[in-house]
Protein backbone atom coordinates (compact mmCIF):
# COMPACT_ATOMS: atom_id res chain seq x y z
CA UNK A 1 0.00 0.00 0.00
CA UNK A 2 1.63 3.30 -1.02
CA UNK A 3 2.11 5.80 1.77
CA UNK A 4 1.91 9.55 1.36
CA UNK A 5 3.92 11.47 3.90
CA UNK A 6 2.94 14.98 4.87
CA UNK A 7 5.85 17.05 6.07
CA UNK A 8 4.79 19.90 8.28
CA UNK A 9 7.14 22.85 8.08
CA UNK A 10 6.90 26.14 9.90
CA UNK A 11 7.35 29.65 8.60
CA UNK A 12 11.10 29.50 8.76
CA UNK A 13 11.18 26.73 6.17
CA UNK A 14 9.22 29.02 3.87
CA UNK A 15 11.63 31.87 4.62
CA UNK A 16 14.64 29.62 3.94
CA UNK A 17 13.25 28.75 0.51
CA UNK A 18 13.12 32.41 -0.60
CA UNK A 19 15.75 33.78 -3.01
CA UNK A 20 18.56 35.84 -1.47
CA UNK A 21 17.15 39.08 -2.95
CA UNK A 22 13.77 38.59 -1.27
CA UNK A 23 15.43 37.63 2.00
CA UNK A 24 17.36 40.89 1.98
CA UNK A 25 14.06 42.73 1.56
CA UNK A 26 12.61 40.82 4.55
CA UNK A 27 15.69 41.56 6.66
CA UNK A 28 15.14 45.30 6.12
CA UNK A 29 12.34 44.91 8.69
CA UNK A 30 13.73 44.75 12.23
CA UNK A 31 10.61 42.96 13.53
CA UNK A 32 11.13 40.17 11.01
CA UNK A 33 14.74 39.87 12.15
CA UNK A 34 13.46 39.39 15.70
CA UNK A 35 10.87 36.88 14.49
CA UNK A 36 13.67 34.90 12.82
CA UNK A 37 15.68 35.02 16.06
CA UNK A 38 12.69 33.80 18.11
CA UNK A 39 12.18 30.85 15.78
CA UNK A 40 15.73 29.51 16.01
CA UNK A 41 16.83 26.51 18.11
CA UNK A 42 18.28 27.62 21.50
CA UNK A 43 21.90 27.04 20.49
CA UNK A 44 21.43 28.94 17.22
CA UNK A 45 20.00 31.90 19.17
CA UNK A 46 23.10 31.84 21.36
CA UNK A 47 25.36 31.94 18.30
CA UNK A 48 23.51 34.91 16.79
CA UNK A 49 23.77 36.91 20.02
CA UNK A 50 27.45 36.03 20.44
CA UNK A 51 28.23 37.13 16.88
CA UNK A 52 25.94 40.16 16.89
CA UNK A 53 28.71 42.72 17.53
CA UNK A 54 31.54 40.86 15.79
CA UNK A 55 32.27 42.24 12.32
CA UNK A 56 34.95 39.77 11.24
CA UNK A 57 34.56 36.11 10.18
CA UNK A 58 34.87 33.50 12.94
CA UNK A 59 36.50 30.18 12.12
CA UNK A 60 34.45 27.02 12.30
CA UNK A 61 37.00 25.49 14.67
CA UNK A 62 36.59 28.40 17.10
CA UNK A 63 32.80 28.00 17.15
CA UNK A 64 33.12 24.25 17.75
CA UNK A 65 34.97 25.11 20.96
CA UNK A 66 31.87 26.92 22.22
CA UNK A 67 30.09 23.60 22.86
CA UNK A 68 30.91 20.41 24.75
CA UNK A 69 31.68 17.27 22.69
CA UNK A 70 28.27 15.72 23.42
CA UNK A 71 26.58 18.80 21.98
CA UNK A 72 28.20 18.59 18.56
CA UNK A 73 25.05 17.24 16.83
CA UNK A 74 23.02 20.22 18.12
CA UNK A 75 25.86 22.49 17.02
CA UNK A 76 25.70 21.14 13.47
CA UNK A 77 21.89 21.46 13.35
CA UNK A 78 22.13 25.08 14.53
CA UNK A 79 24.83 26.00 12.01
CA UNK A 80 22.86 24.37 9.17
CA UNK A 81 19.71 26.26 10.19
CA UNK A 82 21.48 29.62 10.28
CA UNK A 83 22.97 29.02 6.85
CA UNK A 84 19.62 27.86 5.40
CA UNK A 85 18.02 31.12 6.56
CA UNK A 86 21.05 33.07 5.30
CA UNK A 87 21.30 34.61 8.76
CA UNK A 88 24.88 33.44 8.61
CA UNK A 89 27.12 32.81 5.62
CA UNK A 90 29.95 30.31 5.26
CA UNK A 91 33.17 31.36 3.54
CA UNK A 92 36.68 29.93 3.29
CA UNK A 93 39.92 31.64 4.28
CA UNK A 94 43.30 31.37 2.58
CA UNK A 95 43.94 28.03 4.25
CA UNK A 96 40.60 26.82 2.83
CA UNK A 97 39.14 26.49 6.33
CA UNK A 98 35.48 27.32 6.97
CA UNK A 99 34.58 30.66 8.56
CA UNK A 100 31.19 32.07 9.52
CA UNK A 101 29.81 35.61 9.58
CA UNK A 102 26.36 37.09 10.18
CA UNK A 103 24.38 38.55 7.28
CA UNK A 104 25.30 42.30 7.47
CA UNK A 105 21.74 43.53 6.88
CA UNK A 106 20.27 41.10 9.42
CA UNK A 107 23.02 42.00 11.89
CA UNK A 108 22.51 45.77 11.54
CA UNK A 109 18.71 45.68 11.88
CA UNK A 110 18.76 43.27 14.82
CA UNK A 111 21.31 45.50 16.59
CA UNK A 112 19.09 48.52 16.00
CA UNK A 113 16.01 46.67 17.23
CA UNK A 114 17.70 45.47 20.41
CA UNK A 115 19.15 48.89 21.25
CA UNK A 116 16.32 51.21 20.19
CA UNK A 117 13.28 48.91 19.98
CA UNK A 118 10.76 49.28 17.19
CA UNK A 119 7.32 50.56 16.36
CA UNK A 120 4.80 48.38 14.59
CA UNK A 121 2.99 49.85 11.56
CA UNK A 122 -0.18 50.07 13.65
CA UNK A 123 -1.18 50.64 17.26
CA UNK A 124 -4.21 49.11 19.06
CA UNK A 125 -7.43 51.07 18.67
CA UNK A 126 -8.79 52.98 21.71
CA UNK A 127 -11.54 51.22 23.66
CA UNK A 128 -14.03 54.06 23.17
CA UNK A 129 -14.13 53.25 19.42
CA UNK A 130 -14.22 49.46 19.58
CA UNK A 131 -16.74 49.36 22.45
CA UNK A 132 -16.77 45.79 23.85
CA UNK A 133 -14.07 43.38 22.69
CA UNK A 134 -14.23 39.63 23.36
CA UNK A 135 -12.39 38.43 26.45
CA UNK A 136 -9.33 36.21 26.04
CA UNK A 137 -11.46 33.19 26.97
CA UNK A 138 -14.09 34.11 24.37
CA UNK A 139 -11.38 34.69 21.77
CA UNK A 140 -9.81 31.30 22.54
CA UNK A 141 -13.22 29.63 22.19
CA UNK A 142 -13.75 31.43 18.87
CA UNK A 143 -10.36 30.28 17.55
CA UNK A 144 -11.08 26.66 18.53
CA UNK A 145 -14.57 26.80 17.00
CA UNK A 146 -13.29 28.22 13.69
CA UNK A 147 -10.42 25.74 13.49
CA UNK A 148 -12.68 22.76 14.22
CA UNK A 149 -15.26 24.01 11.72
CA UNK A 150 -12.49 24.29 9.14
CA UNK A 151 -11.34 20.71 9.76
CA UNK A 152 -14.91 19.37 9.83
CA UNK A 153 -15.28 20.69 6.29
CA UNK A 154 -12.29 18.57 5.41
CA UNK A 155 -13.96 15.42 6.78
CA UNK A 156 -17.46 16.22 5.56
CA UNK A 157 -19.13 19.54 4.85
CA UNK A 158 -22.42 18.06 6.15
CA UNK A 159 -20.79 17.51 9.54
CA UNK A 160 -19.71 21.15 9.89
CA UNK A 161 -23.18 22.07 11.06
CA UNK A 162 -23.47 25.62 9.66
CA UNK A 163 -23.60 27.42 6.36
CA UNK A 164 -20.46 27.10 4.25
CA UNK A 165 -18.42 30.32 4.25
CA UNK A 166 -14.92 28.98 3.63
CA UNK A 167 -13.20 31.28 1.15
CA UNK A 168 -12.21 30.04 -2.30
CA UNK A 169 -8.53 30.52 -1.38
CA UNK A 170 -8.86 28.11 1.52
CA UNK A 171 -10.92 25.60 -0.49
CA UNK A 172 -8.13 25.52 -3.09
CA UNK A 173 -5.73 24.50 -0.32
CA UNK A 174 -7.98 21.53 0.44
CA UNK A 175 -7.96 20.59 -3.22
CA UNK A 176 -4.15 20.68 -3.42
CA UNK A 177 -3.89 17.19 -1.99
CA UNK A 178 -6.14 16.85 1.04
CA UNK A 179 -9.33 16.43 -1.01
CA UNK A 180 -10.06 14.86 -4.38
CA UNK A 181 -13.13 15.04 -6.60
CA UNK A 182 -13.70 12.98 -9.75
CA UNK A 183 -16.46 15.20 -11.11
CA UNK A 184 -18.92 17.90 -10.01
CA UNK A 185 -21.65 15.34 -9.33
CA UNK A 186 -19.68 13.64 -6.53
CA UNK A 187 -18.80 15.31 -3.22
CA UNK A 188 -15.07 15.81 -2.51
CA UNK A 189 -13.38 12.94 -0.69
CA UNK A 190 -10.38 12.82 1.61
CA UNK A 191 -7.12 11.65 0.05
CA UNK A 192 -4.51 9.61 1.92
CA UNK A 193 -2.75 12.88 2.73
CA UNK A 194 -6.03 14.28 4.05
CA UNK A 195 -6.55 11.37 6.45
CA UNK A 196 -2.98 11.69 7.70
CA UNK A 197 -3.34 15.47 8.07
CA UNK A 198 -6.24 15.04 10.52
CA UNK A 199 -4.06 13.06 12.94
CA UNK A 200 -1.30 15.66 12.99
CA UNK A 201 -0.66 18.01 15.91
CA UNK A 202 -2.59 21.31 15.64
CA UNK A 203 0.59 23.39 15.23
CA UNK A 204 1.80 21.07 12.48
CA UNK A 205 -1.62 21.29 10.80
CA UNK A 206 -1.56 25.08 10.97
CA UNK A 207 1.89 25.36 9.45
CA UNK A 208 0.97 22.91 6.70
CA UNK A 209 -2.10 25.00 5.80
CA UNK A 210 -0.13 28.27 5.92
CA UNK A 211 2.61 26.79 3.73
CA UNK A 212 0.05 25.65 1.16
CA UNK A 213 -1.69 29.03 1.40
CA UNK A 214 1.58 30.82 0.57
CA UNK A 215 2.24 28.46 -2.34
CA UNK A 216 -1.28 28.99 -3.65
CA UNK A 217 -0.88 32.77 -3.33
CA UNK A 218 2.32 32.65 -5.39
CA UNK A 219 0.38 30.92 -8.18
CA UNK A 220 -2.10 33.83 -8.09
CA UNK A 221 0.74 36.31 -8.58
CA UNK A 222 1.08 37.42 -4.93
CA UNK A 223 4.67 38.01 -3.82
CA UNK A 224 5.51 35.37 -1.22
CA UNK A 225 7.93 37.74 0.55
CA UNK A 226 5.15 40.31 1.10
CA UNK A 227 2.81 37.61 2.37
CA UNK A 228 5.37 36.11 4.75
CA UNK A 229 6.33 39.57 6.01
CA UNK A 230 2.72 40.37 6.90
CA UNK A 231 2.14 37.01 8.58
CA UNK A 232 5.31 37.40 10.66
CA UNK A 233 4.31 40.93 11.53
CA UNK A 234 0.98 39.60 12.85
CA UNK A 235 2.87 37.52 15.39
CA UNK A 236 4.01 40.75 17.12
CA UNK A 237 0.49 42.01 17.70
CA UNK A 238 -1.11 41.57 21.11
CA UNK A 239 -3.67 38.81 21.49
CA UNK A 240 -7.10 40.28 22.15
CA UNK A 241 -6.31 43.86 21.06
CA UNK A 242 -8.17 45.51 18.16
CA UNK A 243 -6.30 46.91 15.14
CA UNK A 244 -7.81 49.18 12.50
CA UNK A 245 -8.16 47.52 9.08
CA UNK A 246 -7.84 50.95 7.42
CA UNK A 247 -4.09 50.73 8.09
CA UNK A 248 -3.87 47.67 5.80
CA UNK A 249 -3.42 47.34 2.08
CA UNK A 250 -6.05 45.61 -0.07
CA UNK A 251 -3.84 42.51 -0.20
CA UNK A 252 -3.51 42.42 3.60
CA UNK A 253 -7.29 42.80 4.04
CA UNK A 254 -7.85 39.84 1.71
CA UNK A 255 -5.33 37.81 3.69
CA UNK A 256 -7.13 38.63 6.94
CA UNK A 257 -10.45 37.39 5.53
CA UNK A 258 -8.78 34.09 4.70
CA UNK A 259 -7.10 33.87 8.10
CA UNK A 260 -10.40 34.45 9.86
CA UNK A 261 -11.58 31.13 8.36
CA UNK A 262 -8.80 29.44 10.32
CA UNK A 263 -9.48 31.32 13.55
CA UNK A 264 -6.20 33.26 13.44
CA UNK A 265 -8.04 36.58 13.61
CA UNK A 266 -11.55 37.74 14.46
CA UNK A 267 -13.04 40.46 12.25
CA UNK A 268 -15.48 42.99 13.71
CA UNK A 269 -17.37 45.92 12.24
CA UNK A 270 -18.32 49.08 14.13
CA UNK A 271 -20.50 51.97 13.01
CA UNK A 272 -17.69 53.72 11.18
CA UNK A 273 -14.58 51.61 11.65
CA UNK A 274 -13.71 47.95 11.20
CA UNK A 275 -10.95 46.08 13.00
CA UNK A 276 -9.28 42.72 13.45
CA UNK A 277 -8.37 40.94 16.70
CA UNK A 278 -5.46 38.44 16.62
CA UNK A 279 -5.87 35.14 18.47
CA UNK A 280 -3.08 33.00 19.93
CA UNK A 281 -2.88 31.08 16.64
CA UNK A 282 -1.68 34.29 14.95
CA UNK A 283 0.64 35.54 17.69
CA UNK A 284 2.37 32.14 17.88
CA UNK A 285 3.12 31.94 14.15
CA UNK A 286 6.81 32.83 14.37
CA UNK A 287 7.56 30.59 17.36
CA UNK A 288 9.42 27.38 16.59
CA UNK A 289 7.67 24.03 16.67
CA UNK A 290 9.78 22.93 19.64
CA UNK A 291 8.56 25.92 21.67
CA UNK A 292 4.84 25.32 21.03
CA UNK A 293 4.44 21.63 21.68
CA UNK A 294 4.03 21.87 25.43
CA UNK A 295 1.78 19.25 26.94
CA UNK A 296 -1.81 19.90 25.95
CA UNK A 297 -4.87 18.65 27.79
CA UNK A 298 -5.51 15.14 26.51
CA UNK A 299 -8.86 13.43 26.44
CA UNK A 300 -8.41 9.75 25.46
CA UNK A 301 -8.25 6.67 27.68
CA UNK A 302 -7.50 3.28 26.11
CA UNK A 303 -8.00 0.09 28.12
CA UNK A 304 -6.18 -3.22 27.63
CA UNK A 305 -9.42 -4.69 26.20
CA UNK A 306 -9.26 -2.09 23.34
CA UNK A 307 -12.14 -0.07 24.78
CA UNK A 308 -11.79 3.68 24.09
CA UNK A 309 -13.18 6.53 26.21
CA UNK A 310 -12.77 10.10 24.97
CA UNK A 311 -13.78 12.85 27.42
CA UNK A 312 -14.68 15.56 24.93
CA UNK A 313 -17.61 17.66 23.75
CA UNK A 314 -16.01 18.26 20.34
CA UNK A 315 -17.74 16.97 17.23
CA UNK A 316 -14.37 17.11 15.47
CA UNK A 317 -12.81 14.73 18.02
CA UNK A 318 -15.64 12.29 17.42
CA UNK A 319 -15.18 12.39 13.65
CA UNK A 320 -11.40 11.95 13.93
CA UNK A 321 -11.86 8.91 16.19
CA UNK A 322 -14.17 7.41 13.57
CA UNK A 323 -11.19 7.33 11.20
CA UNK A 324 -9.68 4.37 13.06
CA UNK A 325 -12.13 3.31 15.80
CA UNK A 326 -15.73 2.13 16.06
CA UNK A 327 -17.69 4.85 17.89
CA UNK A 328 -20.56 3.19 19.76
CA UNK A 329 -22.27 6.17 21.35
CA UNK A 330 -21.67 9.80 22.27
CA UNK A 331 -22.82 11.53 25.45
CA UNK A 332 -22.61 15.31 25.94
CA UNK A 333 -19.05 15.04 27.31
CA UNK A 334 -18.02 11.45 26.57
CA UNK A 335 -17.36 9.41 23.42
CA UNK A 336 -17.32 5.63 23.88
CA UNK A 337 -15.98 3.20 21.33
CA UNK A 338 -13.49 0.46 20.59
CA UNK A 339 -10.55 -0.27 18.33
CA UNK A 340 -10.91 -3.50 16.35
CA UNK A 341 -9.50 -5.14 13.25
CA UNK A 342 -12.26 -3.87 10.93
CA UNK A 343 -11.95 -0.23 12.02
CA UNK A 344 -8.16 -0.34 11.67
CA UNK A 345 -8.26 -2.02 8.26
CA UNK A 346 -10.45 0.82 7.06
CA UNK A 347 -7.90 3.32 8.39
CA UNK A 348 -4.97 1.49 6.78
CA UNK A 349 -6.77 1.39 3.43
CA UNK A 350 -7.24 5.16 3.67
CA UNK A 351 -3.48 5.62 4.02
CA UNK A 352 -3.23 6.05 7.80
CA UNK A 353 -0.35 4.10 9.34
CA UNK A 354 -0.22 2.26 12.67
CA UNK A 355 2.47 4.65 13.94
CA UNK A 356 0.29 7.68 13.19
CA UNK A 357 -2.62 6.15 15.13
CA UNK A 358 -0.41 5.21 18.09
CA UNK A 359 1.20 8.66 18.10
CA UNK A 360 -2.24 10.32 18.08
CA UNK A 361 -3.40 8.19 21.03
CA UNK A 362 -0.24 8.97 22.99
CA UNK A 363 -0.28 12.72 22.29
CA UNK A 364 -3.95 12.97 23.30
CA UNK A 365 -3.83 10.70 26.36
CA UNK A 366 -6.04 11.85 29.25
CA UNK A 367 -4.10 13.43 32.16
CA UNK A 368 -5.05 10.45 34.37
CA UNK A 369 -3.11 8.09 32.10
CA UNK A 370 -0.66 10.49 30.40
CA UNK A 371 1.94 10.11 33.15
CA UNK A 372 1.92 6.32 32.93
CA UNK A 373 4.64 4.53 31.00
CA UNK A 374 3.33 3.61 28.52
CA UNK A 375 0.26 5.86 28.32
CA UNK A 376 -1.32 3.44 25.81
CA UNK A 377 -1.24 -0.25 26.85
CA UNK A 378 1.51 -2.22 25.11
CA UNK A 379 -0.82 -5.02 24.05
CA UNK A 380 -2.92 -2.41 22.18
CA UNK A 381 0.03 -0.79 20.37
CA UNK A 382 1.53 -4.19 19.52
CA UNK A 383 -1.78 -5.44 18.11
CA UNK A 384 -2.28 -2.30 16.02
CA UNK A 385 1.15 -2.87 14.44
CA UNK A 386 0.42 -6.58 13.91
CA UNK A 387 -2.88 -5.88 12.15
CA UNK A 388 -1.11 -3.47 9.82
CA UNK A 389 1.63 -6.01 9.05
CA UNK A 390 -1.05 -8.65 8.33
CA UNK A 391 -2.61 -6.33 5.77
CA UNK A 392 0.73 -5.72 4.11
CA UNK A 393 1.81 -9.35 3.78
CA UNK A 394 0.65 -9.51 0.17
CA UNK A 395 1.65 -6.78 -2.24
CA UNK A 396 -0.41 -6.32 -5.41
CA UNK A 397 1.54 -5.45 -8.56
CA UNK A 398 -0.21 -4.93 -11.92
CA UNK A 399 1.40 -7.36 -14.37
CA UNK A 400 1.06 -9.13 -17.75
CA UNK A 401 1.62 -12.79 -18.62
CA UNK A 402 3.41 -13.69 -21.88
CA UNK A 403 3.43 -17.23 -23.31
CA UNK A 404 3.55 -19.06 -26.67
CA UNK A 405 6.95 -17.70 -27.60
CA UNK A 406 8.06 -18.84 -31.10
CA UNK A 407 11.47 -20.05 -29.84
CA UNK A 408 13.65 -20.44 -26.79
CA UNK A 409 15.94 -17.66 -28.02
CA UNK A 410 13.08 -15.15 -28.23
CA UNK A 411 11.89 -16.14 -24.74
CA UNK A 412 15.33 -15.69 -23.20
CA UNK A 413 15.82 -12.38 -25.02
CA UNK A 414 12.46 -11.19 -23.65
CA UNK A 415 13.52 -12.23 -20.13
CA UNK A 416 16.77 -10.31 -20.47
CA UNK A 417 14.94 -7.25 -21.80
CA UNK A 418 12.43 -7.26 -18.91
CA UNK A 419 15.22 -7.80 -16.38
CA UNK A 420 17.20 -4.90 -17.80
CA UNK A 421 14.19 -2.58 -17.42
CA UNK A 422 13.55 -3.79 -13.85
CA UNK A 423 10.17 -5.25 -14.81
CA UNK A 424 10.78 -9.01 -14.57
CA UNK A 425 8.55 -10.60 -11.92
CA UNK A 426 8.61 -14.34 -12.78
CA UNK A 427 9.80 -16.71 -15.50
CA UNK A 428 9.30 -20.42 -16.27
CA UNK A 429 11.94 -21.51 -18.77
CA UNK A 430 10.43 -24.99 -19.24
CA UNK A 431 7.00 -23.80 -20.34
CA UNK A 432 8.36 -20.45 -21.63
CA UNK A 433 6.01 -18.35 -19.51
CA UNK A 434 6.95 -14.82 -18.51
CA UNK A 435 5.32 -12.28 -16.16
CA UNK A 436 6.41 -8.64 -16.30
CA UNK A 437 5.26 -5.45 -14.57
CA UNK A 438 2.57 -3.42 -16.32
CA UNK A 439 4.90 -0.40 -16.14
CA UNK A 440 6.97 -1.67 -19.07
CA UNK A 441 4.05 -2.92 -21.21
CA UNK A 442 4.67 -0.44 -24.03
CA UNK A 443 8.42 -1.18 -24.17
CA UNK A 444 7.75 -4.95 -24.05
CA UNK A 445 5.28 -4.79 -26.94
CA UNK A 446 7.75 -2.85 -29.05
CA UNK A 447 10.53 -5.32 -28.25
CA UNK A 448 8.42 -8.36 -29.20
CA UNK A 449 7.25 -6.63 -32.38
CA UNK A 450 10.89 -6.17 -33.43
CA UNK A 451 11.59 -9.84 -32.73
CA UNK A 452 8.93 -10.88 -35.24
CA UNK A 453 10.50 -8.85 -38.04
Coordinates of C-alpha atoms in Angstrom, one line a residue, residues 9-13 34-41 45 81 203-204 206-207 231-232 235-236 239 280-294:
X9 CA 7.1 22.9 8.1
X10 CA 6.9 26.1 9.9
X11 CA 7.3 29.6 8.6
X12 CA 11.1 29.5 8.8
X13 CA 11.2 26.7 6.2
X34 CA 13.5 39.4 15.7
X35 CA 10.9 36.9 14.5
X36 CA 13.7 34.9 12.8
X37 CA 15.7 35.0 16.1
X38 CA 12.7 33.8 18.1
X39 CA 12.2 30.8 15.8
X40 CA 15.7 29.5 16.0
X41 CA 16.8 26.5 18.1
X45 CA 20.0 31.9 19.2
X81 CA 19.7 26.3 10.2
X203 CA 0.6 23.4 15.2
X204 CA 1.8 21.1 12.5
X206 CA -1.6 25.1 11.0
X207 CA 1.9 25.4 9.4
X231 CA 2.1 37.0 8.6
X232 CA 5.3 37.4 10.7
X235 CA 2.9 37.5 15.4
X236 CA 4.0 40.7 17.1
X239 CA -3.7 38.8 21.5
X280 CA -3.1 33.0 19.9
X281 CA -2.9 31.1 16.6
X282 CA -1.7 34.3 14.9
X283 CA 0.6 35.5 17.7
X284 CA 2.4 32.1 17.9
X285 CA 3.1 31.9 14.2
X286 CA 6.8 32.8 14.4
X287 CA 7.6 30.6 17.4
X288 CA 9.4 27.4 16.6
X289 CA 7.7 24.0 16.7
X290 CA 9.8 22.9 19.6
X291 CA 8.6 25.9 21.7
X292 CA 4.8 25.3 21.0
X293 CA 4.4 21.6 21.7
X294 CA 4.0 21.9 25.4

